Amino acid sequence: MTIHQNLIAGEWTGTNGSESINPSDTNEVVGLYASAGVQDVADAIAAAKAAFPAWSRSGILERHTILKKAGDEILARKDELGALLAREEGKTLPEAIGETIRAAQIFEFFAGEALRLAGEVLPSVRPNIGVEITREPLGVIGIITPWNFPIAIPAWKIAPALCYGNTIVFKPADLVPGCSWAIVDILHRAGLPKGVLNLVMGKGSVVGQAMLDSPVLSGITFTGSVGTGKRVALSSVEHGRKYQLEMGGKNPMVVLDDADLTVAVEAAANSAFFSTGQRCTASSRLIVTEGIHDKFVAALTEKLKTLTVDNAIKAGTHIGPVVDAKQLKTDTDYIEIGRQEGAKLAFGGELVSRDTPGFYLQPTLFTEATNQMRISREEIFGPVASVIRVKDYEEALATANDTPFGLSSGIATTSLKYATHFKRNAEAGMVMVNLPTAGVDFHVPFGGRKGSSFGPREQGKYATEFFTTVKTAYTLA
């Protein structure tokens, strides 16, 4: 099998590879991908540093053209890349193709942003002096991405970094290197100069740590676990570099008595269980007022009975496998914890067998949970959700906000009064009304508060806050 190599200083390199396994069919090796070492990371950082002066001063049309070309190719190959994503991560094929399209749209958006770079010209408070405020690229950016969105998250970090004139050392999650390799290959062939984008695949303990230890990186943008995010922050403070963290979530979906039951059930099912619940924006806490509680649980249980768990590539599959054996064990351990804590297992929770060997788990719904249980406090990152019964809106809002996280928060209601109040008072970076908590647009800011996020928002025009630095220049007329 051909080894997909790392890209360092414009050259494909690496002979030692590791296998990427299909979680829908563990007999299938999706691909063989090179594993970088500490020296590879050092070489990649040196290449990015050497390429920065020229790229940071490159013309906006050159950046636009490369980003547009990359977006066009990703879109043209959406079926092929979507199938690759489904095979390496386990997301259903329609979801995987949708994510691929989103990646293309992100590159398209930042191709346009490259032509819209702007600053300000202001008068000074002193006579005969002009003031110019401009944004300049930050420098060499370290990019570390997770396994749950193998093409969209790399896109929304790489595209703005390049748009604003930075150079990159990119480490994708070692579970899902395929889509990341494809993006780098596309950008390389689109005409990026040598050293502007460097790919170093491999273990976080080796590649990621070498990036954290480097004093050369001007910034690190990271999406992943809370624990690793704290390590990124500590190392960045030590080296005096900028950092951006997107970490966990324990997102609430509030359902009020006046909610449209069909809308509420669809939003909850999508939020909690689609993408196998492996989304940082997934709703794993369903906070339901007592007047609609029993009807909601009954309707959601019936909905779950209609969802098919199977091979991600197979037509008609609603929920694919869990990403790997380690994550599956985490999920089943939490299901047992929920039982021991006294929550009622209302649906699912069992491993299932299919035609191909894989990490298949039924969507799991607990009822009679409290907000103090571990299954309500800790991120599970699987198709597991808990229903928490509350008295009224006020208790629902207080329960929704009683969490160390603050990424996404949702409410199902037909009341303009409660919807408006919830949007203002939900302690989250993103709020959804009568919509799933997962699923966001590519042209607006993404991010949370509290333990979910740190630093400037991602995506849209707000990406400029992380990937650039501000300069103020004064000129005597």
XYZ file of N, CA and C in Angstrom, residues 185-339:
465
model
N -2.489 18.236 -0.054
C -2.121 17.911 -1.432
C -2.785 18.875 -2.425
N -4.051 19.183 -2.186
C -4.781 20.105 -3.064
C -4.148 21.494 -3.032
N -3.842 21.985 -1.842
C -3.228 23.314 -1.722
C -1.821 23.340 -2.306
N -1.098 22.258 -2.129
C 0.257 22.161 -2.693
C 0.202 22.269 -4.216
N -0.716 21.538 -4.813
C -0.845 21.578 -6.277
C -1.486 22.867 -6.771
N -2.201 23.567 -5.876
C -2.820 24.842 -6.262
C -1.794 25.963 -6.397
N -0.555 25.702 -5.933
C 0.497 26.683 -6.161
C 1.096 27.326 -4.936
N 0.842 26.784 -3.749
C 1.468 27.360 -2.560
C 2.992 27.262 -2.666
N 3.708 28.316 -2.364
C 5.176 28.242 -2.361
C 5.673 27.245 -1.309
N 6.858 26.756 -1.529
C 7.451 25.774 -0.621
C 7.569 26.340 0.795
N 7.195 25.508 1.748
C 7.340 25.879 3.145
C 6.187 26.658 3.735
N 5.262 27.127 2.915
C 4.136 27.902 3.429
C 3.191 27.007 4.241
N 2.952 25.793 3.754
C 2.097 24.836 4.451
C 2.864 23.531 4.614
N 3.059 23.114 5.846
C 3.810 21.898 6.145
C 2.924 20.941 6.922
N 2.896 19.692 6.509
C 2.070 18.660 7.125
C 2.952 17.690 7.895
N 2.665 17.527 9.194
C 3.398 16.560 10.019
C 2.378 15.675 10.728
N 2.173 14.499 10.179
C 1.220 13.548 10.745
C 1.909 12.690 11.796
N 1.131 12.195 12.747
C 1.699 11.308 13.752
C 1.064 11.492 15.112
N 1.655 10.879 16.099
C 1.133 10.873 17.457
C 1.234 12.253 18.111
N 0.203 12.582 18.874
C 0.242 13.845 19.599
C 1.367 13.908 20.601
N 1.685 12.759 21.208
C 2.741 12.732 22.209
C 4.107 13.046 21.619
N 4.245 12.861 20.309
C 5.513 13.149 19.628
C 5.417 14.452 18.843
N 4.530 14.466 17.867
C 4.418 15.616 16.963
C 3.835 16.829 17.690
N 2.709 16.612 18.382
C 2.092 17.721 19.090
C 2.996 18.304 20.153
N 3.665 17.436 20.903
C 4.545 17.917 21.960
C 5.712 18.710 21.399
N 6.259 18.263 20.275
C 7.357 19.000 19.652
C 6.910 20.386 19.210
N 5.658 20.490 18.768
C 5.125 21.807 18.411
C 4.974 22.687 19.653
N 4.450 22.121 20.732
C 4.280 22.894 21.960
C 5.613 23.376 22.512
N 6.653 22.579 22.313
C 7.969 22.914 22.864
C 8.714 23.965 22.049
N 8.218 24.274 20.853
C 8.953 25.178 19.973
C 8.734 26.648 20.337
N 9.811 27.402 20.509
C 9.671 28.838 20.747
C 9.457 29.636 19.463
N 9.534 28.972 18.316
C 9.447 29.663 17.025
C 8.000 29.963 16.638
N 7.083 29.091 17.014
C 5.690 29.293 16.626
C 5.154 30.585 17.235
N 4.508 31.392 16.388
C 3.922 32.645 16.855
C 2.536 32.444 17.441
N 1.900 31.348 17.059
C 0.568 31.064 17.562
C 0.233 29.601 17.361
N -0.650 29.085 18.204
C -1.183 27.734 18.041
C -2.698 27.813 18.136
N -3.368 27.233 17.144
C -4.815 27.093 17.193
C -5.122 25.610 17.349
N -5.899 25.303 18.380
C -6.110 23.909 18.788
C -7.592 23.633 18.982
N -8.042 22.487 18.488
C -9.366 21.973 18.820
C -9.197 20.548 19.313
N -9.745 20.256 20.499
C -9.604 18.922 21.062
C -10.060 18.895 22.506
N -9.440 18.032 23.296
C -9.872 17.798 24.667
C -9.465 18.948 25.592
N -10.164 19.031 26.714
C -9.859 20.052 27.711
C -8.452 19.859 28.264
N -8.104 18.606 28.555
C -6.788 18.337 29.120
C -5.654 18.781 28.229
N -5.746 18.438 26.938
C -4.699 18.844 26.003
C -4.724 20.353 25.789
N -5.917 20.937 25.790
C -6.026 22.386 25.648
C -5.294 23.127 26.749
N -5.377 22.611 27.968
C -4.652 23.244 29.076
C -3.145 23.163 28.856
N -2.668 22.045 28.302
C -1.240 21.913 28.011
C -0.811 22.898 26.928
N -1.668 23.098 25.925
C -1.374 24.085 24.885
C -1.261 25.477 25.503
N -2.189 25.784 26.401
C -2.186 27.105 27.035
C -0.926 27.317 27.880
N -0.584 26.341 28.701
C 0.578 26.480 29.577
C 1.865 26.652 28.779
N 2.024 25.852 27.728
C 3.240 25.961 26.920
C 3.277 27.286 26.176
N 2.121 27.778 25.764
C 2.068 29.042 25.025
C 2.394 30.219 25.926
N 1.913 30.181 27.158
C 2.272 31.233 28.109
C 3.775 31.225 28.343
N 4.361 30.032 28.467
C 5.801 29.919 28.691
C 6.596 30.543 27.550
N 6.111 30.346 26.323
C 6.845 30.850 25.157
C 6.336 32.215 24.683
N 5.336 32.770 25.361
C 4.839 34.093 25.002
C 4.165 34.140 23.651
N 3.459 33.077 23.286
C 2.803 33.061 21.973
C 1.278 33.113 22.129
N 0.633 33.517 21.077
C -0.814 33.598 21.026
C -1.385 32.185 20.919
N -2.537 31.958 21.552
C -3.157 30.639 21.419
C -4.675 30.759 21.381
N -5.262 29.796 20.726
C -6.709 29.750 20.510
C -7.157 28.323 20.793
N -8.125 28.167 21.694
C -8.547 26.834 22.127
C -10.040 26.643 21.906
N -10.397 25.533 21.280
C -11.782 25.060 21.228
C -11.784 23.671 21.850
N -12.535 23.527 22.948
C -12.429 22.281 23.717
C -13.809 21.636 23.887
N -14.168 21.295 25.095
C -15.341 20.458 25.293
C -16.649 21.209 25.371
N -17.707 20.423 25.535
C -19.039 20.966 25.715
C -19.920 19.979 26.459
N -20.883 20.488 27.173
C -21.946 19.674 27.778
C -23.224 20.437 27.558
N -23.611 20.483 26.288
C -24.581 21.462 25.813
C -26.016 21.094 26.186
N -26.792 22.067 26.644
C -28.188 21.820 26.993
C -29.136 22.088 25.830
N -30.203 21.310 25.765
C -31.348 21.600 24.915
C -32.560 21.667 25.827
N -33.106 22.873 25.995
C -34.265 23.091 26.850
C -35.537 22.879 26.035
N -36.479 22.133 26.592
C -37.771 21.925 25.947
C -38.853 22.405 26.914
N -39.586 23.450 26.510
C -40.625 24.017 27.365
C -41.990 23.421 27.054
N -42.907 23.585 27.997
C -44.253 23.029 27.833
C -44.929 23.481 26.553
N -44.630 24.719 26.113
C -45.310 25.263 24.931
C -44.630 24.886 23.614
N -43.601 24.053 23.664
C -42.853 23.704 22.453
C -43.710 22.909 21.476
N -43.432 23.072 20.196
C -43.971 22.177 19.171
C -43.251 20.843 19.346
N -43.992 19.796 19.697
C -43.376 18.515 20.058
C -42.550 17.940 18.920
N -43.065 18.029 17.710
C -42.330 17.490 16.557
C -41.011 18.226 16.361
N -41.043 19.546 16.434
C -39.826 20.353 16.297
C -38.837 20.013 17.405
N -39.334 19.886 18.618
C -38.460 19.609 19.763
C -37.784 18.253 19.630
N -38.526 17.246 19.233
C -37.966 15.893 19.095
C -36.940 15.842 17.976
N -37.240 16.462 16.845
C -36.297 16.462 15.733
C -35.002 17.178 16.122
N -35.132 18.314 16.800
C -33.942 19.059 17.207
C -33.121 18.265 18.215
N -33.783 17.628 19.164
C -33.072 16.861 20.188
C -32.389 15.636 19.589
N -33.084 14.918 18.730
C -32.497 13.723 18.116
C -31.285 14.076 17.275
N -31.394 15.135 16.488
C -30.265 15.578 15.668
C -29.109 16.017 16.558
N -29.421 16.838 17.561
C -28.380 17.372 18.422
C -27.626 16.272 19.151
N -28.347 15.333 19.710
C -27.740 14.359 20.615
C -27.112 13.174 19.903
N -27.680 12.731 18.783
C -27.320 11.415 18.257
C -26.728 11.402 16.850
N -27.016 12.402 16.034
C -26.431 12.391 14.696
C -24.928 12.647 14.792
N -24.204 12.246 13.775
C -22.734 12.217 13.832
C -22.267 11.373 15.021
N -23.114 10.399 15.399
C -22.840 9.473 16.504
C -22.587 10.226 17.808
N -23.145 11.434 17.925
C -22.958 12.232 19.127
C -21.551 12.763 19.301
N -20.718 12.607 18.289
C -19.299 12.958 18.387
C -19.057 14.379 17.877
N -19.786 15.308 18.473
C -19.654 16.720 18.131
C -19.541 17.522 19.419
N -18.647 18.490 19.432
C -18.516 19.316 20.637
C -19.762 20.150 20.863
N -20.599 20.310 19.837
C -21.837 21.068 19.955
C -23.050 20.183 20.231
N -22.845 18.874 20.402
C -23.963 17.953 20.627
C -24.670 18.266 21.944
N -25.989 18.051 21.970
C -26.764 18.219 23.202
C -26.843 16.888 23.927
N -26.133 16.785 25.031
C -26.214 15.568 25.833
C -27.058 15.771 27.082
N -27.523 17.020 27.307
C -28.447 17.309 28.410
C -29.749 17.847 27.826
N -30.807 17.072 27.933
C -32.125 17.469 27.450
C -32.935 17.882 28.673
N -33.132 19.179 28.842
C -33.747 19.747 30.047
C -35.199 20.063 29.713
N -36.128 19.308 30.303
C -37.522 19.304 29.853
C -38.449 19.663 31.013
N -39.329 20.635 30.785
C -40.275 21.024 31.832
C -41.330 19.934 32.009
N -41.894 19.867 33.237
C -42.680 18.697 33.634
C -43.981 18.544 32.848
N -44.541 19.633 32.335
C -45.802 19.524 31.612
C -45.690 18.756 30.301
N -44.524 18.797 29.662
C -44.328 18.125 28.367
C -43.390 16.929 28.495
N -42.841 16.733 29.669
C -41.792 15.729 29.872
C -42.181 14.349 29.360
N -43.281 13.805 29.821
C -43.632 12.426 29.466
C -43.915 12.283 27.973
N -44.620 13.265 27.409
C -44.894 13.223 25.964
C -43.601 13.321 25.162
N -42.687 14.178 25.602
C -41.414 14.331 24.901
C -40.601 13.045 24.954
N -40.481 12.446 26.134
C -39.714 11.202 26.261
C -40.310 10.115 25.393
N -41.626 9.986 25.401
C -42.279 8.954 24.585
C -42.034 9.188 23.098
N -42.158 10.447 22.670
C -41.974 10.751 21.244
C -40.515 10.585 20.827
N -39.589 10.995 21.676
C -38.176 10.843 21.335
C -37.794 9.368 21.301
N -38.331 8.580 22.226
C -38.051 7.138 22.214
C -38.546 6.497 20.928
N -39.736 6.875 20.487
C -40.253 6.351 19.210
C -39.366 6.782 18.046
N -38.869 8.013 18.091
C -37.968 8.497 17.043
C -36.699 7.664 17.010
N -36.135 7.365 18.178
C -34.892 6.602 18.227
C -35.073 5.201 17.658
N -36.263 4.649 17.818
C -36.533 3.308 17.277
C -36.451 3.285 15.753
N -36.632 4.429 15.119
C -36.618 4.495 13.647
C -35.227 4.721 13.079
N -34.248 5.022 13.938
C -32.906 5.343 13.457
C -32.087 4.084 13.241
N -31.460 3.990 12.090
C -30.671 2.822 11.726
C -29.204 3.053 12.037
N -28.619 2.150 12.817
C -27.189 2.164 13.116
C -26.523 1.142 12.213
N -25.583 1.606 11.355
C -24.978 0.665 10.405
C -23.725 1.297 9.795
N -23.188 0.599 8.810
C -22.010 1.046 8.092
C -22.226 2.455 7.546
N -21.275 3.327 7.761
C -21.424 4.734 7.388
C -21.660 4.932 5.897
N -21.131 4.034 5.087
C -21.263 4.157 3.628
C -22.618 3.670 3.138
N -23.275 2.825 3.888
C -24.502 2.175 3.430
C -25.659 3.165 3.342
N -26.418 3.099 2.267
C -27.596 3.949 2.111
C -28.608 3.630 3.200
N -29.226 4.660 3.752
C -30.232 4.470 4.783
C -29.701 4.469 6.196
N -28.398 4.551 6.359
C -27.820 4.620 7.707
C -28.021 6.015 8.283
N -28.540 6.076 9.502
C -28.712 7.357 10.189
C -27.554 7.654 11.139
N -27.030 6.598 11.768
C -25.962 6.746 12.746
C -24.866 5.732 12.423
N -23.659 6.224 12.215
C -22.540 5.339 11.927
C -21.903 4.823 13.206
N -20.753 4.199 13.094
C -20.086 3.654 14.260
C -19.407 4.730 15.095
N -19.077 4.389 16.323
C -18.162 5.191 17.133
C -16.789 5.114 16.477
N -15.948 6.115 16.668
C -14.731 6.259 15.863
C -13.709 5.147 16.080
N -13.572 4.647 17.316
C -12.605 3.575 17.556
C -12.936 2.854 18.858
N -12.164 1.826 19.163
C -12.432 0.996 20.338
C -12.291 1.793 21.638
N -11.336 2.693 21.694
C -11.121 3.490 22.908
C -12.329 4.366 23.201
N -12.853 5.047 22.176
C -14.017 5.896 22.383
C -15.245 5.065 22.711
N -15.364 3.888 22.105
C -16.488 3.005 22.398
C -16.467 2.585 23.868
N -15.303 2.282 24.385
C -15.206 1.908 25.799
C -15.581 3.082 26.693
N -15.155 4.282 26.330
C -15.556 5.466 27.088
C -17.070 5.581 27.134
N -17.718 5.399 25.987
C -19.176 5.504 25.917
C -19.850 4.459 26.795
N -19.427 3.207 26.674
C -20.066 2.143 27.451
C -19.768 2.285 28.947
N -18.593 2.785 29.284
C -18.288 3.041 30.696
C -19.246 4.085 31.265
N -19.518 5.153 30.498
C -20.435 6.173 30.986
C -21.872 5.659 31.067
N -22.240 4.764 30.171
C -23.575 4.167 30.258
C -23.718 3.396 31.568
N -22.679 2.674 31.943
C -22.699 1.954 33.216
C -22.696 2.930 34.394
N -21.948 4.009 34.276
C -21.947 5.025 35.332
C -23.344 5.607 35.512
N -24.034 5.886 34.397
C -25.390 6.412 34.469
C -26.322 5.465 35.200
N -26.210 4.173 34.918
C -27.024 3.174 35.623
C -26.724 3.203 37.123
